[in-house]
Each structure stands twice: as structure tokens, then as C-alpha cells.
Coordinates of C-alpha atoms and ligand atoms in Angstrom, one line a residue:
X1 CA -5.7 -23.7 3.4
X2 CA -3.0 -21.2 2.8
X3 CA -1.4 -19.9 5.9
X4 CA -1.8 -16.3 4.9
X5 CA -5.6 -16.4 4.2
X6 CA -6.4 -16.0 7.9
X7 CA -3.9 -13.3 8.6
X8 CA -4.1 -9.6 8.9
X9 CA -1.1 -7.4 8.1
X10 CA -0.3 -4.1 9.7
X11 CA 1.8 -1.6 7.8
X12 CA 4.2 0.6 9.6
X13 CA 5.9 3.6 8.2
X14 CA 8.7 3.8 10.8
X15 CA 9.6 7.4 10.2
X16 CA 6.1 8.4 11.4
X17 CA 5.2 5.7 13.9
X18 CA 7.0 6.4 17.2
X19 CA 10.2 8.3 18.1
X20 CA 12.0 7.1 21.2
X21 CA 15.1 9.4 21.2
X22 CA 13.5 12.8 20.6
X23 CA 15.1 13.5 17.2
X24 CA 11.6 13.9 15.7
X25 CA 12.0 10.8 13.5
X26 CA 10.3 7.5 14.3
X27 CA 12.7 4.6 14.9
X28 CA 12.9 0.8 15.2
X29 CA 12.8 1.0 19.0
X30 CA 9.6 2.9 18.6
X31 CA 8.1 -0.1 16.8
X32 CA 9.3 -2.5 19.5
X33 CA 7.8 -0.2 22.2
X34 CA 4.4 -0.4 20.5
X35 CA 4.3 -4.2 19.9
X36 CA 1.8 -4.7 22.7
X37 CA -0.5 -2.2 21.1
X38 CA -0.4 -4.2 17.9
X39 CA -0.9 -7.5 19.7
X40 CA -4.0 -6.0 21.4
X41 CA -5.3 -5.0 18.0
X42 CA -4.8 -8.6 16.9
X43 CA -2.6 -8.4 13.8
X44 CA -0.4 -11.2 12.7
X45 CA 2.3 -9.6 10.6
X46 CA 4.0 -6.3 10.6
X47 CA 5.2 -4.9 7.3
X48 CA 7.9 -2.2 7.8
X49 CA 8.6 0.2 5.0
X50 CA 12.3 0.7 4.2
X51 CA 14.6 1.6 7.0
X52 CA 17.8 0.8 5.1
X53 CA 20.7 3.3 4.6
X54 CA 19.3 5.9 2.2
X55 CA 19.7 9.6 1.3
X56 CA 15.9 9.8 2.0
X57 CA 15.0 11.5 -1.3
X58 CA 12.0 9.2 -1.4
X59 CA 11.8 8.4 2.3
X60 CA 13.9 5.3 2.1
X61 CA 12.6 3.9 -1.2
X62 CA 15.9 5.1 -2.5
X63 CA 18.1 2.4 -1.0
X64 CA 21.9 2.9 -0.8
X65 CA 22.6 -0.3 1.1
X66 CA 20.1 -3.1 1.3
X67 CA 21.7 -4.9 4.2
X68 CA 22.0 -2.1 6.7
X69 CA 19.9 0.0 9.1
X70 CA 20.0 3.7 8.5
X71 CA 21.3 5.3 11.8
X72 CA 18.3 7.6 11.8
X73 CA 16.2 4.5 12.5
X74 CA 18.6 2.8 15.0
X75 CA 21.0 -0.1 14.7
X76 CA 21.0 -3.7 13.5
X77 CA 20.8 -4.7 17.2
X78 CA 17.6 -2.8 17.5
X79 CA 16.3 -4.6 14.5
X80 CA 17.3 -8.0 15.9
X81 CA 15.6 -7.2 19.2
X82 CA 12.4 -6.1 17.3
X83 CA 12.3 -9.5 15.5
X84 CA 12.7 -11.3 18.8
X85 CA 10.1 -9.3 20.6
X86 CA 7.6 -9.6 17.8
X87 CA 8.2 -13.3 17.7
X88 CA 7.6 -13.6 21.4
X89 CA 4.2 -12.1 20.8
X90 CA 3.4 -14.4 17.9
X91 CA 3.8 -11.7 15.2
X92 CA 6.1 -11.8 12.2
X93 CA 8.1 -9.0 10.6
X94 CA 7.8 -8.4 6.8
X95 CA 10.3 -6.2 5.0
X96 CA 10.0 -4.0 2.0
X97 CA 12.3 -5.0 -0.9
X98 CA 12.9 -2.1 -3.3
X99 CA 14.3 -4.1 -6.2
X100 CA 13.2 -2.1 -9.2
X101 CA 15.8 0.6 -8.5
X102 CA 18.5 1.6 -6.2
X103 CA 19.5 5.0 -4.9
X104 CA 22.2 6.7 -7.1
X105 CA 24.2 6.8 -3.9
X106 CA 24.4 3.0 -3.9
X107 CA 27.9 1.6 -4.3
X108 CA 26.9 -0.2 -7.6
X109 CA 25.7 3.1 -9.2
X110 CA 28.7 5.0 -7.9
X111 CA 30.9 2.4 -9.7
X112 CA 28.8 2.7 -12.8
X113 CA 29.3 6.4 -12.8
X114 CA 33.0 5.9 -12.8
X115 CA 32.6 4.0 -16.0
X116 CA 33.1 0.5 -14.7
X117 CA 31.4 -1.6 -17.4
X118 CA 30.5 -4.4 -15.0
X119 CA 28.4 -2.0 -12.8
X120 CA 27.1 0.0 -15.7
X121 CA 25.4 -3.3 -16.7
X122 CA 23.6 -3.3 -13.4
X123 CA 21.6 -0.4 -14.6
X124 CA 19.9 0.8 -17.8
X125 CA 22.3 3.1 -19.7
X126 CA 21.5 4.1 -23.2
X127 CA 23.2 6.1 -25.9
X128 CA 21.5 9.2 -27.2
X129 CA 22.6 12.8 -27.9
X130 CA 22.6 15.1 -24.9
X131 CA 19.3 17.0 -24.7
X132 CA 17.5 14.1 -26.5
X133 CA 16.5 11.4 -24.1
X134 CA 16.3 7.8 -25.6
X135 CA 12.5 7.8 -25.3
X136 CA 9.8 10.2 -24.3
X137 CA 8.9 8.2 -21.2
X138 CA 7.7 10.2 -18.2
X139 CA 8.9 9.6 -14.6
X140 CA 6.1 8.6 -12.1
X141 CA 7.2 11.6 -10.1
X142 CA 7.1 14.0 -13.1
X143 CA 9.5 15.0 -15.8
X144 CA 11.6 12.8 -18.1
X145 CA 12.3 9.2 -17.0
X146 CA 15.9 9.6 -18.3
X147 CA 18.9 11.5 -17.0
X148 CA 22.0 12.3 -18.9
X149 CA 25.5 11.7 -17.5
X150 CA 27.9 14.0 -19.3
X151 CA 31.0 12.1 -18.3
X152 CA 29.7 8.9 -19.8
X153 CA 27.8 10.5 -22.6
X154 CA 24.9 8.2 -21.8
X155 CA 21.4 8.4 -20.3
X156 CA 20.2 6.2 -17.4
X157 CA 16.6 5.2 -16.8
X158 CA 14.7 6.3 -13.7
X159 CA 11.0 5.5 -13.6
X160 CA 10.8 7.4 -10.3
X161 CA 13.0 10.1 -8.9
X162 CA 16.3 11.0 -10.7
X163 CA 18.1 9.6 -7.7
X164 CA 16.3 6.2 -8.1
X165 CA 18.1 4.4 -11.0
X166 CA 16.3 1.4 -12.5
X167 CA 18.2 -1.9 -12.1
X168 CA 18.8 -4.1 -15.1
X169 CA 17.1 -7.4 -14.3
X170 CA 18.3 -8.9 -17.6
X171 CA 21.7 -9.1 -16.0
X172 CA 21.9 -12.4 -14.1
X173 CA 24.4 -10.8 -11.6
X174 CA 21.8 -8.3 -10.6
X175 CA 19.3 -11.1 -9.9
X176 CA 21.9 -12.9 -7.8
X177 CA 22.7 -9.8 -5.8
X178 CA 19.1 -9.3 -5.0
X179 CA 18.6 -13.0 -4.0
X180 CA 21.5 -12.5 -1.6
X181 CA 19.6 -9.6 0.0
X182 CA 16.6 -11.8 0.6
X183 CA 18.9 -14.5 2.1
X184 CA 20.5 -11.9 4.4
X185 CA 17.1 -10.9 5.9
X186 CA 15.6 -14.4 6.0
X187 CA 18.5 -15.4 8.1
X188 CA 17.6 -12.6 10.5
X189 CA 14.3 -14.2 11.1
X190 CA 12.1 -12.0 8.8
X191 CA 8.8 -13.8 8.1
X192 CA 7.8 -12.2 4.8
X193 CA 8.5 -9.6 2.1
X194 CA 6.7 -6.9 0.3
X195 CA 8.2 -6.2 -3.2
X196 CA 8.0 -2.6 -4.2
X197 CA 6.6 -1.9 -7.8
X198 CA 7.8 -5.3 -8.7
X199 CA 5.8 -5.6 -11.9
X200 CA 8.0 -2.9 -13.4
X201 CA 11.3 -4.8 -13.2
X202 CA 11.2 -6.4 -16.7
X203 CA 11.9 -3.8 -19.3
X204 CA 11.2 -4.2 -23.0
X205 CA 13.8 -5.3 -25.6
X206 CA 13.3 -2.4 -27.8
X207 CA 13.2 1.2 -26.6
X208 CA 10.7 3.3 -28.4
X209 CA 8.6 6.5 -27.8
X210 CA 5.2 6.0 -26.4
X211 CA 2.9 8.0 -28.7
X212 CA -0.2 7.1 -26.7
X213 CA 1.0 7.5 -23.1
X214 CA 3.8 7.9 -20.6
X215 CA 5.6 4.7 -21.5
X216 CA 4.1 2.5 -18.9
X217 CA 2.6 0.1 -21.4
X218 CA 6.1 -1.0 -22.4
X219 CA 7.4 -1.9 -19.0
X220 CA 4.3 -2.7 -16.9
X221 CA 4.0 -6.5 -16.4
X222 CA 6.9 -6.7 -18.8
X223 CA 8.1 -9.5 -21.0
X224 CA 10.1 -11.6 -18.5
X225 CA 8.3 -10.6 -15.3
X226 CA 6.8 -14.1 -14.5
X227 CA 10.1 -15.8 -15.2
X228 CA 12.0 -13.4 -12.9
X229 CA 9.5 -13.8 -10.0
X230 CA 9.6 -17.6 -10.4
X231 CA 13.3 -17.6 -10.3
X232 CA 13.5 -15.3 -7.3
X233 CA 11.0 -17.4 -5.3
X234 CA 12.6 -20.7 -6.2
X235 CA 16.2 -19.7 -5.5
X236 CA 15.4 -18.0 -2.1
X237 CA 12.7 -20.4 -0.9
X238 CA 10.3 -17.6 -0.1
X239 CA 7.3 -19.6 -1.2
X240 CA 7.3 -20.8 2.5
X241 CA 6.7 -17.2 3.6
X242 CA 4.1 -14.5 3.1
X243 CA 5.0 -12.4 0.0
X244 CA 3.2 -9.5 -1.6
X245 CA 3.9 -7.7 -4.8
X246 CA 3.0 -4.1 -5.3
X247 CA 1.6 -4.1 -8.8
X248 CA 1.5 -0.8 -10.6
X249 CA -1.2 -0.3 -13.3
X250 CA -1.5 -4.1 -13.6
X251 CA -4.1 -6.4 -15.1
X252 CA -6.3 -9.1 -13.6
X253 CA -4.8 -11.8 -15.7
X254 CA -1.3 -11.0 -14.6
X255 CA -2.3 -10.8 -10.9
X256 CA -3.9 -14.2 -11.2
X257 CA -0.5 -15.5 -12.4
X258 CA 1.5 -13.6 -9.8
X259 CA -0.6 -15.1 -7.0
X260 CA -2.0 -18.4 -8.0
X261 CA -0.1 -20.9 -5.7
X262 CA 0.5 -23.2 -8.7
X263 CA 2.7 -20.6 -10.3
X264 CA 5.0 -20.3 -7.3
X265 CA 5.5 -16.6 -7.7
X266 CA 4.0 -14.6 -4.8
X267 CA 1.4 -15.1 -2.1
X268 CA -0.7 -12.1 -3.2
X269 CA -0.8 -8.8 -5.0
X270 CA -1.7 -5.2 -4.3
X271 CA -3.5 -3.6 -7.2
X272 CA -4.6 0.0 -7.3
X273 CA -7.5 0.4 -9.8
X274 CA -10.0 0.8 -6.9
X275 CA -8.0 3.8 -5.7
X276 CA -8.3 5.7 -8.9
X277 CA -12.1 6.1 -9.0
X278 CA -11.6 9.7 -7.9
X279 CA -9.0 10.5 -10.5
X280 CA -10.4 12.4 -13.5
X281 CA -9.7 10.2 -16.6
X282 CA -7.0 8.4 -14.6
X283 CA -5.1 11.6 -13.7
X284 CA -4.1 11.7 -10.1
X285 CA -3.6 15.5 -10.0
X286 CA -7.1 16.4 -11.3
X287 CA -9.8 16.3 -8.6
X288 CA -13.2 14.8 -9.2
X289 CA -15.8 13.1 -6.9
X290 CA -15.4 9.4 -6.3
X291 CA -17.4 7.2 -8.7
X292 CA -18.9 4.6 -6.4
X293 CA -20.6 2.6 -9.2
X294 CA -17.1 2.2 -10.8
X295 CA -15.7 1.3 -7.4
X296 CA -18.2 -1.5 -7.0
X297 CA -17.6 -2.6 -10.6
X298 CA -13.9 -2.8 -10.0
X299 CA -14.2 -4.7 -6.7
X300 CA -16.6 -7.2 -8.4
X301 CA -14.3 -7.7 -11.4
X302 CA -11.2 -8.2 -9.2
X303 CA -12.8 -10.2 -6.4
X304 CA -14.8 -12.6 -8.5
X305 CA -12.0 -12.7 -11.1
X306 CA -9.3 -13.6 -8.7
X307 CA -11.4 -16.3 -7.2
X308 CA -12.1 -17.8 -10.6
X309 CA -8.5 -17.8 -11.5
X310 CA -7.2 -19.1 -8.1
X311 CA -5.4 -15.9 -7.3
X312 CA -5.3 -14.1 -4.0
X313 CA -5.8 -10.4 -3.2
X314 CA -4.1 -8.1 -0.7
X315 CA -7.2 -6.0 0.3
X316 CA -6.6 -2.5 1.5
X317 CA -7.6 1.2 1.4
X318 CA -4.6 2.9 2.8
X319 CA -0.8 2.9 2.6
X320 CA 2.0 5.5 2.8
X321 CA 1.2 6.6 -0.8
X322 CA -2.5 7.2 -0.4
X323 CA -4.6 9.9 1.2
X324 CA -6.5 8.7 4.3
X325 CA -9.6 6.7 3.3
X326 CA -12.0 8.3 5.8
X327 CA -11.3 11.7 4.3
X328 CA -11.5 10.3 0.8
X329 CA -14.6 7.9 0.6
X330 CA -16.0 8.6 4.1
X331 CA -16.7 11.6 6.2
X332 CA -14.4 13.7 8.4
X333 CA -17.4 15.3 10.2
X334 CA -20.7 14.0 11.5
X335 CA -20.2 10.5 10.3
X336 CA -16.5 10.1 10.9
X337 CA -16.9 7.1 13.1
X338 CA -19.7 5.4 11.2
X339 CA -17.9 5.9 7.8
X340 CA -14.6 4.6 9.1
X341 CA -16.3 1.5 10.4
X342 CA -18.2 1.0 7.1
X343 CA -15.0 1.3 5.1
X344 CA -13.2 -1.2 7.4
X345 CA -16.1 -3.7 7.0
X346 CA -16.1 -3.4 3.2
X347 CA -12.4 -4.4 3.0
X348 CA -12.0 -6.9 5.8
X349 CA -14.8 -9.2 4.8
X350 CA -13.7 -9.4 1.2
X351 CA -11.8 -12.3 -0.2
X352 CA -8.2 -11.6 0.5
X353 CA -5.7 -10.7 3.2
X354 CA -6.5 -7.3 4.7
X355 CA -3.8 -4.7 5.3
X356 CA -4.2 -2.0 7.9
X357 CA -2.0 1.1 7.5
X358 CA -0.9 2.7 10.8
X359 CA -3.6 5.0 12.2
X360 CA -6.3 3.7 9.9
X361 CA -7.6 1.7 12.9
X362 CA -8.1 5.1 14.6
X363 CA -9.8 6.7 11.7
X364 CA -6.9 9.1 11.1
X365 CA -7.7 11.8 8.5
X366 CA -5.8 13.7 5.9
X367 CA -3.2 16.2 7.1
X368 CA -5.1 19.4 6.4
X369 CA -1.8 21.2 5.5
X370 CA -2.4 24.9 4.5
X371 CA 1.0 25.8 3.1
X372 CA 3.6 24.3 0.9
X373 CA 6.2 24.5 3.7
X374 CA 4.4 21.7 5.5
X375 CA 4.9 19.2 2.7
X376 CA 7.9 16.8 2.6
X377 CA 7.2 14.3 -0.2
X378 CA 9.3 14.6 -3.3
X379 CA 6.3 13.8 -5.6
X380 CA 4.1 16.5 -3.9
X381 CA 6.8 19.1 -4.2
X382 CA 7.4 18.2 -7.9
X383 CA 3.7 18.4 -8.7
X384 CA 3.2 21.6 -6.8
X385 CA 5.6 23.2 -9.3
X386 CA 4.3 21.3 -12.3
X387 CA 0.7 22.2 -11.6
X388 CA 1.6 25.9 -11.4
X389 CA 3.6 25.6 -14.6
X390 CA 0.5 24.2 -16.2
X391 CA -1.4 27.3 -15.2
X392 CA -3.0 26.5 -11.8
X393 CA -2.8 29.1 -9.1
X394 CA -0.8 28.5 -6.0
X395 CA -4.1 28.1 -4.1
X396 CA -5.5 25.6 -6.6
X397 CA -2.2 23.6 -6.4
X398 CA -2.5 23.5 -2.6
X399 CA -6.1 22.3 -2.8
X400 CA -5.1 19.5 -5.0
X401 CA -2.2 18.5 -2.8
X402 CA -4.5 18.7 0.2
X403 CA -6.5 15.9 -1.4
X404 CA -3.9 13.9 -3.2
X405 CA -0.5 14.3 -1.5
X406 CA 1.2 11.2 -0.2
X407 CA 2.0 13.2 3.0
X408 CA -1.6 12.8 4.0
X409 CA -0.8 9.3 5.0
X410 CA 2.6 10.2 6.5
X411 CA 1.8 12.5 9.4
X412 CA 2.8 11.1 12.8
X413 CA 0.8 8.3 14.4
X414 CA -1.6 9.8 16.9
X415 CA -0.9 8.1 20.2
X416 CA -2.4 10.5 22.8
X417 CA -3.6 14.0 23.4
X418 CA -0.2 15.2 24.6
X419 CA 2.3 17.4 22.7
X420 CA 2.9 16.1 19.1
X421 CA 0.3 13.4 19.8
X422 CA 2.8 11.5 21.9
X423 CA 4.8 10.7 18.7
X424 CA 8.0 12.5 19.8
X425 CA 9.5 14.6 22.6
X426 CA 11.2 16.7 20.0
X427 CA 10.1 18.4 16.8
X428 CA 8.5 16.0 14.4
X429 CA 10.0 15.8 10.9
X430 CA 6.4 16.4 9.5
X431 CA 3.6 18.1 11.4
X432 CA 1.0 16.2 13.4
X433 CA -2.6 16.5 12.1
X434 CA -4.4 19.0 14.3
X435 CA -7.3 16.7 15.3
X436 CA -5.0 14.5 17.5
X437 CA -6.7 15.7 20.7
X438 CA -9.8 13.7 19.8
X439 CA -8.4 11.1 17.4
X440 CA -5.8 9.2 19.2
X441 CA -5.0 5.6 20.4
X442 CA -5.3 6.3 24.1
X443 CA -8.8 7.7 23.8
X444 CA -10.0 5.0 21.4
X445 CA -8.6 2.2 23.6
X446 CA -10.8 3.5 26.4
X447 CA -13.9 3.8 24.3
X448 CA -15.6 0.4 23.7
X449 CA -17.5 1.8 20.7
X450 CA -14.3 3.2 19.0
X451 CA -13.0 2.6 15.5
X452 CA -10.0 0.8 17.1
X453 CA -12.3 -1.7 18.8
X454 CA -14.3 -2.2 15.6
X455 CA -11.1 -3.2 13.8
X456 CA -10.2 -5.5 16.6
X457 CA -13.6 -7.1 16.2
X458 CA -13.2 -7.5 12.5
X459 CA -9.8 -9.2 12.9
X460 CA -11.2 -11.5 15.6
X461 CA -14.1 -12.4 13.4
X462 CA -11.8 -13.6 10.6
X463 CA -10.3 -16.1 13.0
X464 CA -13.7 -17.3 14.2
X465 CA -15.5 -17.7 10.9
X466 CA -13.6 -19.7 8.3
X467 CA -16.0 -18.3 5.6
X468 CA -14.2 -15.0 5.8
X469 CA -10.8 -16.4 5.0
X470 CA -11.8 -19.2 2.7
X471 CA -15.3 -18.6 1.4
X472 CA -16.2 -17.6 -2.2
X473 CA -17.5 -14.2 -3.0
X474 CA -20.4 -13.0 -5.1
X475 CA -21.5 -9.4 -5.5
X476 CA -25.2 -8.4 -5.5
X477 CA -27.1 -5.9 -7.5
X478 CA -28.3 -3.3 -5.1
X479 CA -30.0 -1.0 -7.5
X480 CA -28.1 1.9 -6.0
X481 CA -24.7 3.1 -7.3
X482 CA -23.4 3.9 -3.8
X483 CA -24.6 0.8 -1.9
X484 CA -22.3 -2.2 -2.2
X485 CA -23.4 -5.7 -1.1
X486 CA -21.7 -9.0 -1.4
X487 CA -22.2 -12.6 -0.2
X488 CA -19.5 -14.9 1.2
X489 CA -20.2 -18.6 1.2
X490 CA -18.3 -21.8 2.0
X491 CA -20.9 -24.5 2.0
X492 CA -21.7 -24.2 5.7
X493 CA -21.8 -20.6 6.4
X494 CA -23.2 -17.6 4.5
X495 CA -22.5 -13.9 5.2
X496 CA -24.2 -11.0 3.6
X497 CA -22.2 -7.7 3.8
X498 CA -24.0 -4.4 3.0
X499 CA -22.1 -1.1 2.9
X500 CA -23.5 2.3 2.0
X501 CA -21.0 4.9 0.7
X502 CA -23.8 7.5 0.7
X503 CA -23.8 10.4 3.0
X504 CA -27.6 10.3 3.3
X505 CA -30.2 7.6 3.7
X506 CA -30.8 5.0 1.1
X507 CA -33.9 2.8 0.8
X508 CA -33.1 -0.8 0.1
X509 CA -35.5 -2.0 -2.5
X510 CA -33.8 -4.9 -4.2
X511 CA -31.0 -6.8 -2.7
X512 CA -31.4 -10.0 -4.7
X513 CA -31.4 -11.8 -1.3
X514 CA -34.4 -11.4 1.0
X515 CA -33.2 -13.5 3.8
X516 CA -31.2 -10.6 5.2
X517 CA -34.5 -9.0 6.0
X518 CA -36.0 -12.0 7.7
X519 CA -34.8 -12.2 11.3
X520 CA -35.7 -15.8 11.6
X521 CA -33.4 -16.8 8.8
X522 CA -30.3 -14.7 9.5
X523 CA -28.6 -13.1 12.4
X524 CA -27.1 -9.6 12.2
X525 CA -23.6 -10.1 13.6
X526 CA -22.0 -6.7 13.0
X527 CA -23.2 -3.1 12.4
X528 CA -21.8 0.4 12.7
X529 CA -24.9 1.9 14.3
X530 CA -25.6 0.5 17.7
X531 CA -29.2 -0.7 17.3
X532 CA -29.1 -2.3 13.9
X533 CA -31.9 -0.1 12.7
X534 CA -34.8 -0.5 10.3
X535 CA -34.1 -3.2 7.8
X536 CA -35.1 -1.3 4.6
X537 CA -33.5 2.0 5.4
X538 CA -29.8 2.4 5.3
X539 CA -28.5 5.4 7.3
X540 CA -25.5 7.5 6.1
X541 CA -22.5 5.2 5.6
X542 CA -24.3 2.4 7.3
X543 CA -23.0 -1.1 7.2
X544 CA -24.5 -4.4 8.4
X545 CA -23.3 -8.0 8.3
X546 CA -25.7 -10.9 8.4
X547 CA -25.0 -14.5 8.9
X548 CA -27.0 -17.5 8.0
X549 CA -26.1 -21.1 9.0
X550 CA -27.0 -24.0 6.8
Ligands
GLC1 C1 6.3 2.4 -4.4 C2 6.3 2.9 -3.0 C3 6.5 4.4 -3.0 C4 7.8 4.7 -3.7 C5 7.8 4.0 -5.1 C6 9.2 4.0 -5.6 O1 5.2 2.8 -5.1 O2 5.2 2.5 -2.3 O3 6.4 5.0 -1.8 O4 7.9 6.1 -3.9 O5 7.4 2.7 -5.0 O6 10.0 3.2 -4.9
CA2 CA1 14.2 8.8 16.5

């Protein structure tokens, strides 16, 4: 059994987690302070998003020095103490390696700008006339993916913000530098790594316009990606650790290769197809209702496909780039608690390692910001302008941001009902969501029926029933587009998981498996409505889990 199959990872966005010095910005000491809370929840690993020195144009994903702690988050001593304290409680720290690009403030890029050929070769510089970028590729944050440097008469590639210059992985020196970064943090006792947009690191050999899209088909899962990952893993020995790659617009076949242990690339992958079922024709900035039939189809394809190919999924709903799941596929109102529990069940009992994003275990909602001044994210601010340039009114642009902005996941962690939700004694860098008086950790830890305790139960269940970590998965036809059901099986144990995404009742007619309805044959081990209810009627957002022993 792989070590990471039984684990649950908790993602912390330090800037918004807990501020201990009153500057309004969460810090490393804040994470240390809350370790007992995480231990109580039961998680095994803590993934910290970047806290390295950075101009913070993209909240730390623009790294200026990979081997440092930005003073806004604390000191290297604070970090060492965090690792020690986590270790004492049996939890490991995972770090976020942003290796597709550096900040333009990085020493390497600064040398490149001065025309040093050695460092220019660390990045992707191309010749083309001023005003005519080398290709028509579009940055993920909007606008051209190329920036012209007049003093060099060259363009550099930035798939993200203009201050995030893409590294040239073809250059072996770049690969060595990045391996050293891994070595540095390994030596500090870090237990795992998350690799940011890592399937974008291998760029094509020829540079051409994309006449069908924004360019992604040329650099996604690029020509040398598997080689590079194998080399990185081999030379740093991280195959002993837990590693996860963030895979942007990837394919099932590639994810099987990234995560099949025989390939010695990564432990597991994040893919995002299931989080685009509410994008209109794949467009993030066009609102449409979630298509649950498509959601089920994608889960089935990926879950069953990864099992067939021997790959391993990171399973998740939320992260710092996504709106809050309860606001998105659940209900912020009457069925807030039930829908949050249903969504948790759906993910935690699938085949893969579950990731919980801070506050998800409390059912935290979208930010509910009403004005542009509340937003902080570079992508949101860019698209607020772009949407209006495309003809949307200010109000329409705000409505779209309200549903899609990454800031929805970045509001401060809601610890208690006190000022700023107990996140800071000062002024938070981004406003607290105004429902913190009811949705907060203190209240939920007191309430045995809370979302917090439900997550705790799901995590404990994974450790008790090996079928959750190791069993196979098979999706059932439910005859209803918004009711999902799957079976987990390992030869001894069988689980049936039923999840309704419907905001109203659903009558279960065909489930393909009748044993769930026979109390003699199966035991209901988990439900989000207290009494379990009538077997053939699913209440709004109802979930039930049945277990049958051989
Ligand atoms: C990943 C990160 C995101 C960041 C981007 C560029 O998608 O999760 O926050 O903006 O990479 O580094
Ligand atoms: Ca602080």
C-alpha cells in the first residue's frame, strides 16, 4: 500500500489563515498556533502555499527567492519551529514549488535583463519586432503571454502575470538550480511538495500562432514533461515523499503517467475538469448553471480511468484559486449544512487522497463582495477591466467576479465570532466574509452536528475502513442527472455512496444495486440528515453511505 493513500492533506493559504502580530497578514507563527486545531480535525499533511520572498503580485506565486521566508510571513526560525511542532503532532509540512516561472524580481531575471547571456538562457526570450509578439498566445491572467524588453530588443514569455517570467527547462542549469531548491527544503524536514502548474514546464520546439485557441495546446503536457519529472524525482529522491502536481488542462492518459508509481514521477495529480462544469463552453468568465450530469461523467471517467491505469488522484473541491464549493454546487441558505456535508462525502470517499482547503471544513462561503475595491487578486482585477472592455456593465462584471473570483477562497479563516473573525487584531489585508458570526471554528467545535465534526468523521473513517483508501471504484447509473452514486470494493468490504446535488427531493427508482435498500444486507454508516430517512426518497442535497460486509 502506498503511504499516501490513507492520508488527508490540509491546504493552508498562510496570508489568510491566522495573523499573530496584528499587521493584518497571516503568518507562519499563526500556522504553528493552530496546529492543535488541525490535529483535532485529524489531517496528516499540511500544504502551505508560497511564503517565499516575493513582490506579491500573484500572492507569492511570483517567487523572488526560493530559499527564503518573506518577512511578511515571519523568519526562517519561525519556519523551523513550525516543522518541529508539526512533527511532534505527527503531521508533515508540504511546500509549494513554483517552478514554471519566477518573479521578474528574481536575481536570475534581473541578470537576464542586464543582458547576461547565461541568465537570459534561464528564461524564454525570443526575437520579434516591437509591437509584434512572437506568437498570439494569451496569458492565463488575460492579455498577451509575451512582454517586450526594449533594451534587449527581445520578448520574454509569461504564461501568467507579466511579472511571472517562464523558466527555460530545456536549459540543464535551470533544472539543477531547481533540484537544489528541493534539496534545501528537504534538509529542513519538509515531508512533501506540491508543484505549481508543473505540466506547463516543457515548451514546444517551434513557436507558432495558435489559430484554434490561446496557445495552451502547444505547451500543456509538453514534449519533454515526463522526462523532466522523472529526472527531478530521481535526482532529488522525492519518490520517498508525498508529491502532487497541479495539472492545468491536462489529459487522463498523461495523469496516469504522472502518477503511476512505476513511472517514478509524482504521487498524484490535481486535475480541474470537474471544476469547469459551470463554465459556459469552457469559459471561466461566462456564468452558467452547473451541469451535474457532466460532473458525474467526468468523475466516472477520471476515477475509473485512473484506477485502470494505476494512477492516483488528488481529490478536492476547493483551493485558493476556486470559489467556495458550498456556494457553488451546494446551498448557502436553508441546506447550507446538509449540502456542505454531502459535498464532503462525495470527495472523501472517492479513490484518491482528499485535500481540504482551509475553512472548507467549516462550510465557509464565497466572499459576497459588493464593490471592486474589496478585491485583491490580480486575475480578478484584470478581468474586471477586460469584461467591461468587452461590453459588460460594471454591475455585470461585479456579478461575474462574485461567482468566479479567486478571492472567494482567500478571505480570512473564520476562527470565532469576534472582530475580524479572530483572524487578526489589526486590519485584515482582505475583508472577512460577513457570515463569520455564525460560520466559525469556535461555534462548530462546540456543535457535535457541525460540518467540522462531519469532516473529522470522514477522515477517521478513512483510517478505519481500508476499502476507502485501497478499494476499487465503480459508478452506478442512478437515472437522475443530479444524483451521483458509486461503489467502493476491496474483496472484503463494500461501500455504496449516494450523493444528491439536487436542491429538492429525488425519488430513487433504479440504483442498479438493491442491497442498499435492504436493511438486513447493509448498514447505513453515514448520513447528513440525522435519522437516515426513507430509503427511496432523497431529500435536498442528501447523502448516505451504506456498508456491506462479505
Ligand atoms: C497556480 C496557482 C495559482 C497561481 C498560478 C501561477 O495555478 O495555484 O494561484 O496564480 O499557478 O503560479
Ligand atoms: Ca502577520
